[in-house]
GROMACS .gro file of C-alpha atoms in nm:
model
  312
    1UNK     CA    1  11.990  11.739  11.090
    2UNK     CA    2  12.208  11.881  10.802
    3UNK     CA    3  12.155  11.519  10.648
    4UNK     CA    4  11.810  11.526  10.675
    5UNK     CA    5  11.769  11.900  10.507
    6UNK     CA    6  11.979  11.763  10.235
    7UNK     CA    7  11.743  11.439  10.178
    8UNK     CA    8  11.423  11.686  10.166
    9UNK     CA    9  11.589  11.913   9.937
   10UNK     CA   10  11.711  11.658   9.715
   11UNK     CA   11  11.312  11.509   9.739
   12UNK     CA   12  11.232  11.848   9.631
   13UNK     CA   13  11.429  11.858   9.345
   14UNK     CA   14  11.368  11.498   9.225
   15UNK     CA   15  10.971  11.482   9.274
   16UNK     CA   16  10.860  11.869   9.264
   17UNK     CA   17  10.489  11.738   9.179
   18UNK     CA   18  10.534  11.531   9.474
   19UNK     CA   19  10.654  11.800   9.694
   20UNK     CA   20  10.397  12.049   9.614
   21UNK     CA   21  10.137  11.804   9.622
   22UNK     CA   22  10.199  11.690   9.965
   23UNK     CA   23  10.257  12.054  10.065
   24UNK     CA   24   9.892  12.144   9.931
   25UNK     CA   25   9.694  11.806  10.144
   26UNK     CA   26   9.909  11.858  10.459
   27UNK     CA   27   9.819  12.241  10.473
   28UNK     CA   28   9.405  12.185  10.410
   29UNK     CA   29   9.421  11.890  10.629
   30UNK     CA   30   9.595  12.110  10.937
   31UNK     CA   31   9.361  12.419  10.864
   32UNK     CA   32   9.091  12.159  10.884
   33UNK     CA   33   9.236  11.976  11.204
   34UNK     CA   34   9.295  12.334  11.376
   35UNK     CA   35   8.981  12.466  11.292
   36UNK     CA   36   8.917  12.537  11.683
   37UNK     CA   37   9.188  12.769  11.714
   38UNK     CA   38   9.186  12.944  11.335
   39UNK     CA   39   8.796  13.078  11.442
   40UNK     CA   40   8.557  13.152  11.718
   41UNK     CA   41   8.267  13.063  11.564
   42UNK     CA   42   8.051  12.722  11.500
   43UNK     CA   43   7.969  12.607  11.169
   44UNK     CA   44   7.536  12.588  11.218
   45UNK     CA   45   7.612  12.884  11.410
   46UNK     CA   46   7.434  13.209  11.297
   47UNK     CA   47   7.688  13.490  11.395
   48UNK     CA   48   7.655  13.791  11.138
   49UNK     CA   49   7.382  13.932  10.928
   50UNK     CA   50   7.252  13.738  10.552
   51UNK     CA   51   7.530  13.759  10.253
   52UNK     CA   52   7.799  13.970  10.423
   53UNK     CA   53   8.075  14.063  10.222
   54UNK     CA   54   8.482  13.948  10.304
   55UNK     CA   55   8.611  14.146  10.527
   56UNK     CA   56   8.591  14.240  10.881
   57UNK     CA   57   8.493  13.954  11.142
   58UNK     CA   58   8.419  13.726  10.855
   59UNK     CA   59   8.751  13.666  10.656
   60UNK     CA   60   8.554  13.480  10.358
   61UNK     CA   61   8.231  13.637  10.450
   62UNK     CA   62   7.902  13.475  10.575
   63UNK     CA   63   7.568  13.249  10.412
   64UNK     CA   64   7.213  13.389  10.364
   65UNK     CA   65   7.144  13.189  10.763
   66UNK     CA   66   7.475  13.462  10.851
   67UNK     CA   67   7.676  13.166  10.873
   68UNK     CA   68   8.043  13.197  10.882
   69UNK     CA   69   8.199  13.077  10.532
   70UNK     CA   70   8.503  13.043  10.682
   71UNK     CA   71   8.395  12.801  10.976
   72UNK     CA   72   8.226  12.651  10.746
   73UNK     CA   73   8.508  12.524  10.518
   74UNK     CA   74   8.744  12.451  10.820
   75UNK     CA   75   8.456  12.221  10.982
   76UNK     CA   76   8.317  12.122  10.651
   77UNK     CA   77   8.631  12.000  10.561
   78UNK     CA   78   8.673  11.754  10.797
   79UNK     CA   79   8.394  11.538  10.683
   80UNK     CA   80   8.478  11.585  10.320
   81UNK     CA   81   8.809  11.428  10.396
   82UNK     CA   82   8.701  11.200  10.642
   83UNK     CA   83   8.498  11.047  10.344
   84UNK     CA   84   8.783  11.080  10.130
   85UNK     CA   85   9.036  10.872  10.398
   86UNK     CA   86   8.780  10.620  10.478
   87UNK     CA   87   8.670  10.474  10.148
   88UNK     CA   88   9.032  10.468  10.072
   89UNK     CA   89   9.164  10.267  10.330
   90UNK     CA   90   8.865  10.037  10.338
   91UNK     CA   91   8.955   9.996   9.967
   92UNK     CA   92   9.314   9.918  10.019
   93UNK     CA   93   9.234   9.680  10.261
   94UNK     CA   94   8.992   9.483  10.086
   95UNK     CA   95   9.186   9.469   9.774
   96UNK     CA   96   9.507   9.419   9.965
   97UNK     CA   97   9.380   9.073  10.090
   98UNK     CA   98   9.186   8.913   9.816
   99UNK     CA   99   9.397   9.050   9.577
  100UNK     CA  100   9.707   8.911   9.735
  101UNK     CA  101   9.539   8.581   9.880
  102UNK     CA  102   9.424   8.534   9.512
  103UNK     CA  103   9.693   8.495   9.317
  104UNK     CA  104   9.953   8.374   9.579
  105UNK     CA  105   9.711   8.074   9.682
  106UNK     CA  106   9.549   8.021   9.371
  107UNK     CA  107   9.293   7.729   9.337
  108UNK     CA  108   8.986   7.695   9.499
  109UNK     CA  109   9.030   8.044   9.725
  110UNK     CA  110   9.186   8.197   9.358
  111UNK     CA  111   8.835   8.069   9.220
  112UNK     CA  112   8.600   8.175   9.524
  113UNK     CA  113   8.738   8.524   9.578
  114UNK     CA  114   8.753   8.582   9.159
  115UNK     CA  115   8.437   8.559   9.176
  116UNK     CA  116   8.309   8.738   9.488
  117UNK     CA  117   8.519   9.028   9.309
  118UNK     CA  118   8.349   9.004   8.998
  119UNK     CA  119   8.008   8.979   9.167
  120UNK     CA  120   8.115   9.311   9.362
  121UNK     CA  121   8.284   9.479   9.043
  122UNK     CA  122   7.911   9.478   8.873
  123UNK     CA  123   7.743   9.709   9.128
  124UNK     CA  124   7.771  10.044   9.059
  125UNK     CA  125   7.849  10.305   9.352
  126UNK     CA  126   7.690  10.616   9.227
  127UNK     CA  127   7.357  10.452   9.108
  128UNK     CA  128   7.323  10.183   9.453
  129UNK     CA  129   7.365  10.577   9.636
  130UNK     CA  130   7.091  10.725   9.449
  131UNK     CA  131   6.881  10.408   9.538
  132UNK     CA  132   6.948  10.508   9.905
  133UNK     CA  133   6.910  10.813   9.932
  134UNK     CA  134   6.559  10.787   9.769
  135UNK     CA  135   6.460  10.546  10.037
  136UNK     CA  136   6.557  10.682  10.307
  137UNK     CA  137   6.534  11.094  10.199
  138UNK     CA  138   6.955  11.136  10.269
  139UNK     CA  139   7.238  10.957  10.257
  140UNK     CA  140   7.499  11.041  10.574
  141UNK     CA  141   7.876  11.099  10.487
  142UNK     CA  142   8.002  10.751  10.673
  143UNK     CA  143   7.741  10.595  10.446
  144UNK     CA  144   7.875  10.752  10.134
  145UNK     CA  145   8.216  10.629  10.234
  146UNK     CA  146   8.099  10.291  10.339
  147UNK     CA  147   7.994  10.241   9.981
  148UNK     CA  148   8.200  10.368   9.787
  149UNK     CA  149   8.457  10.161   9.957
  150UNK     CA  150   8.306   9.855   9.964
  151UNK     CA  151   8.182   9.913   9.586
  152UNK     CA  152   8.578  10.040   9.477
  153UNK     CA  153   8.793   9.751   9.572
  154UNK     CA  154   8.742   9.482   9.265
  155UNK     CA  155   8.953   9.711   9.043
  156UNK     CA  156   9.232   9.740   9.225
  157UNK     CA  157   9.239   9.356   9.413
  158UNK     CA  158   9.225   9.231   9.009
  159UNK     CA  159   9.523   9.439   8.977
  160UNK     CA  160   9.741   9.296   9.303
  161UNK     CA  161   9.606   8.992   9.184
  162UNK     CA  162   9.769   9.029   8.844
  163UNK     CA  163  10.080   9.143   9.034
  164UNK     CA  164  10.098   8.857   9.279
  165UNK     CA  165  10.094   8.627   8.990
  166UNK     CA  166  10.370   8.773   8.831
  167UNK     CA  167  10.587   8.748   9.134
  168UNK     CA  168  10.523   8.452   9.314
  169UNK     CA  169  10.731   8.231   9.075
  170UNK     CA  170  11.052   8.529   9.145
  171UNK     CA  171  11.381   8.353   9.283
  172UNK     CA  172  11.319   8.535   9.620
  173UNK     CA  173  10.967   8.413   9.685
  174UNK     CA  174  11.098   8.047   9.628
  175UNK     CA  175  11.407   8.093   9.826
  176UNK     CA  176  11.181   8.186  10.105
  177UNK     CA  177  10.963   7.888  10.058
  178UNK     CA  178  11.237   7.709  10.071
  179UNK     CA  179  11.375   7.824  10.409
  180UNK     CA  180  11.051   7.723  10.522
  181UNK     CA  181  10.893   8.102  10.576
  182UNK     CA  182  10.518   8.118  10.708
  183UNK     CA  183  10.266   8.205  10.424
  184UNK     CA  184  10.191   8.500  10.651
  185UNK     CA  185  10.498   8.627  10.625
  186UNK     CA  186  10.552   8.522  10.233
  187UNK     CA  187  10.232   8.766  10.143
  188UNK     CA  188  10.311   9.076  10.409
  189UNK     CA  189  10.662   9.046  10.394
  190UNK     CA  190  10.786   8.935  10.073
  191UNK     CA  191  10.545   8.989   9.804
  192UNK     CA  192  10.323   9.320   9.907
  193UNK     CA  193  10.627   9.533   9.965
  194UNK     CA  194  10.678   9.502   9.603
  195UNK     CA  195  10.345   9.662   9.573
  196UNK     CA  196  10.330   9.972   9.738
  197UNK     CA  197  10.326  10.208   9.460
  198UNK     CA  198  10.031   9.993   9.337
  199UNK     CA  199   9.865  10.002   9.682
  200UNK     CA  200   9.939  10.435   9.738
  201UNK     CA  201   9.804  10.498   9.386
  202UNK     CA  202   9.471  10.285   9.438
  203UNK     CA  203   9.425  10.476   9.796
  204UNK     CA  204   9.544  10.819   9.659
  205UNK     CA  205   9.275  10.770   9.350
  206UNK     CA  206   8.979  10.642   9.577
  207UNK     CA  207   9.029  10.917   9.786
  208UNK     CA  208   9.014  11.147   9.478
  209UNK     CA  209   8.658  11.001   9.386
  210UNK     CA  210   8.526  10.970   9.730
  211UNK     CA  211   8.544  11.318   9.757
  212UNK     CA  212   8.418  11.459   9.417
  213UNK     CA  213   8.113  11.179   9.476
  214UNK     CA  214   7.994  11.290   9.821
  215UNK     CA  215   8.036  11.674   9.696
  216UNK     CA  216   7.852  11.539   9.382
  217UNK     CA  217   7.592  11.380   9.576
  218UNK     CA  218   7.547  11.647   9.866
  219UNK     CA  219   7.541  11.938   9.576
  220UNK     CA  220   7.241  11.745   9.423
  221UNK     CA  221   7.029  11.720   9.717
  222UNK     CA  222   7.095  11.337   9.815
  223UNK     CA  223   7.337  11.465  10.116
  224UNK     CA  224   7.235  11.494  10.479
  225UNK     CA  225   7.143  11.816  10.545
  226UNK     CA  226   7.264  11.873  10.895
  227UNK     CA  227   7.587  11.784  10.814
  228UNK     CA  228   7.846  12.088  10.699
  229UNK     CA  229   8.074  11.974  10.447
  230UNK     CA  230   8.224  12.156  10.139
  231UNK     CA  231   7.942  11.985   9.908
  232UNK     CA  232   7.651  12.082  10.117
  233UNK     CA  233   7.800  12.411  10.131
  234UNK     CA  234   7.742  12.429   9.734
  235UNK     CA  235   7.440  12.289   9.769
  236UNK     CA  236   7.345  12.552   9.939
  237UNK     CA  237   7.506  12.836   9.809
  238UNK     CA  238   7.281  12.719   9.494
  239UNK     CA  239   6.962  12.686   9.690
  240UNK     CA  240   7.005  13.044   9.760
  241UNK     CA  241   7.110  13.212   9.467
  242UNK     CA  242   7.402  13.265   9.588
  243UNK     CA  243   7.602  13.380   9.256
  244UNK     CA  244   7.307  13.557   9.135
  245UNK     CA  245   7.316  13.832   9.386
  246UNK     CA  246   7.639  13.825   9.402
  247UNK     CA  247   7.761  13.661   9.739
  248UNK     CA  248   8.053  13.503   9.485
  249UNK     CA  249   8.194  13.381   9.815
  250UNK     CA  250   7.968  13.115   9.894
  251UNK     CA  251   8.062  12.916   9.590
  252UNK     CA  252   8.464  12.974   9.532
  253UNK     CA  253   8.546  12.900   9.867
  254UNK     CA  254   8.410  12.541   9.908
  255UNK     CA  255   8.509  12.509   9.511
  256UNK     CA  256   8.878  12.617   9.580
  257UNK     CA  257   8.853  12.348   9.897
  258UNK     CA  258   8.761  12.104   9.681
  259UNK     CA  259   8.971  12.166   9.403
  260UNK     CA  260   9.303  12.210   9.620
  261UNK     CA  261   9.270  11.872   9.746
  262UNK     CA  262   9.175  11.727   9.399
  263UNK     CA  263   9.485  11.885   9.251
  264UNK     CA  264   9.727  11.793   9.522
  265UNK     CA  265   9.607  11.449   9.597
  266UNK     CA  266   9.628  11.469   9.172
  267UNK     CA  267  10.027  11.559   9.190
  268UNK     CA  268  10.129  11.325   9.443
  269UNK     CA  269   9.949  11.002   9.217
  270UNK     CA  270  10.135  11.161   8.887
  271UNK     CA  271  10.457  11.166   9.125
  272UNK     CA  272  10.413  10.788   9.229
  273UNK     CA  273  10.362  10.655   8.900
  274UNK     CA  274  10.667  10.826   8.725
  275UNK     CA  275  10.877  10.674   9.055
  276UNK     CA  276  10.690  10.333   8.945
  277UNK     CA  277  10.724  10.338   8.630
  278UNK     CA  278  10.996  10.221   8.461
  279UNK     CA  279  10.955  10.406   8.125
  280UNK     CA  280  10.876  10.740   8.315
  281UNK     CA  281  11.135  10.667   8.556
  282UNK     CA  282  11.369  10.651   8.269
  283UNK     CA  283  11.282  10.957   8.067
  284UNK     CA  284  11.329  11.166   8.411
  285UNK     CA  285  11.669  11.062   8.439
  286UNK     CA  286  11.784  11.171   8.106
  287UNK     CA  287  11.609  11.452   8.147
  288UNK     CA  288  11.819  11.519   8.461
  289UNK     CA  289  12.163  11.360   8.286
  290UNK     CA  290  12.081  11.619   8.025
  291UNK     CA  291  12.050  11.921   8.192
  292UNK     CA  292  12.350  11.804   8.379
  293UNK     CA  293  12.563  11.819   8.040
  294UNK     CA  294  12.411  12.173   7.943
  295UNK     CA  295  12.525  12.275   8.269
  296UNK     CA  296  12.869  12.157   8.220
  297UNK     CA  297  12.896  12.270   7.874
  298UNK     CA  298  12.847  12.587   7.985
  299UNK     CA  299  13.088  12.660   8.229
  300UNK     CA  300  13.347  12.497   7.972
  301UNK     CA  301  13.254  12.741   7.760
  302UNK     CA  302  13.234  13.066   8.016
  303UNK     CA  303  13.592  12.936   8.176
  304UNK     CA  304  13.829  13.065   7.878
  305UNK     CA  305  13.645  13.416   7.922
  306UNK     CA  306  13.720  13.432   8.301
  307UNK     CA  307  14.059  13.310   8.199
  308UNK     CA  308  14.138  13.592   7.951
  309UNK     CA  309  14.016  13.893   8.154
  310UNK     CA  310  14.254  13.758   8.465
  311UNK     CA  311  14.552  13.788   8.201
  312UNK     CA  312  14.413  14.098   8.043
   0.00000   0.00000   0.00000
């Protein structure tokens, strides 16, 4: 136990955008998950009278239906990031395998699936969403995150591909061809593990733009409109004139939601590339070798001062 608080403090100290960042997603994603027990109302539900203040039974206040803001961004929520966590692990996914496959196999599969990810790299998300949603009048949240992950992938299986290409000629990967290892095991076990800062930045940043996209969408008027989520919430907020009579609520809640997650989500990606980074990774550790010195320069200089006054 003592080994393990020593390990997260010396985390802490090493990666503070890290820390904080994970610190900020964990504690939106457990208000979201234990949004039954952190209020008593329903999110559609109309519980209190149009635009009432903060305060009281409503902690951040209600809609103009009387809907609870505060349900609202706990259930909300859970959508947004559902979007969020879906597009990015479809993403990952896709370009984890035709990225890899690409450059390990090269060829004919390097040829076929270059071009399958240049066909896909070509279609544009935001536009093919706005094509939707004027066919058919909304666009759900699994639908949003179905396309934006199966429109995000090329960028980041080009990548992996540029990576596997780099690697596969390493002394390890022949060693291991040598010894007569399965190709499954080559691409899972010896090449993508040297990828995982690639692969956790790629998800991290999808999720990032999932997010901001279905808010973007939703606040537009191309969202579904049963659906609560932080977007639809500003959506409507607007729709209302919300700001305008002053029901300031309505829009800083969903905006601080939305923003929290940005910024942490943000933090951790700055976090992984400075670990990944050689250059980065370098400039922190003289940073820390430095402040190191300055610390023991000091108490050089302080120790003939404690010295004297114990003689004096």
């Amino acid at each position: 136990m003592k080994t393990l608080l020593r390990n997260i403090k010396q985390f802490m100290l090493d990666n503070p955008k890290a820390f904080i960042g994970i610190v900020i997603v964990l504690t939106v994603c457990l208000l979201c998950l234990l949004a039954p027990l952190l209020t008593e109302y329903a999110a559609s539900a109309r519980v209190g009278r149009p635009h009432q203040a903060p305060g009281g039974d409503h902690l951040l206040g209600t809609t103009r239906m009387g809907r609870d803001v505060w349900a609202q961004v706990l259930y909300g929520g859970r959508i947004s990031l559902m979007v969020g966590f879906v597009a990015g692990t479809f993403v990952i996914l896709m370009a984890m395998i035709v990225g890899i496959a690409s450059g390990y196999f090269g060829g004919l599969v390097d040829n076929v699936l270059s071009l399958l990810t240049n066909l896909v790299m070509v279609i544009p998300s935001l536009p093919l969403m706005l094509v939707l949603a004027a066919f058919l009048d909304q666009v759900s949240p699994l639908v949003i995150a179905i396309i934006i992950g199966a429109t995000s992938w090329p960028w980041g299986a080009r990548v992996l591909r540029s990576q596997t290409l780099a690697i596969r000629n390493r002394d390890f990967v022949h060693a291991a061809e040598v010894m007569g290892e399965s190709k499954k095991r080559m691409l899972f076990a010896e090449i993508m593990p040297n990828m995982m800062s690639i692969l956790a930045s790629s998800f991290i940043g999808t999720v990032i733009y999932a997010i901001m996209t279905q808010a973007t969408l939703e606040f537009i008027g191309l969202g579904d409109p049963l659906s609560v989520t932080w977007g639809g919430m500003l959506y409507n907020a607007d729709q209302t004139s919300a700001m305008r009579i002053g029901a300031w609520w309505e829009i800083v809640a969903p905006s601080v939601a939305l923003a929290s997650v940005a910024i942490g989500l943000a933090l951790i990606n700055f976090s992984i590339d400075e670990i990944s980074n050689p250059k980065l990774k370098a400039q922190r550790i003289m940073a820390k070798f430095r402040r190191e010195q300055n610390k023991a320069a000091k108490q050089q200089a302080a120790a003939p001062l404690t010295n004297a006054e114990q003689a004096s």
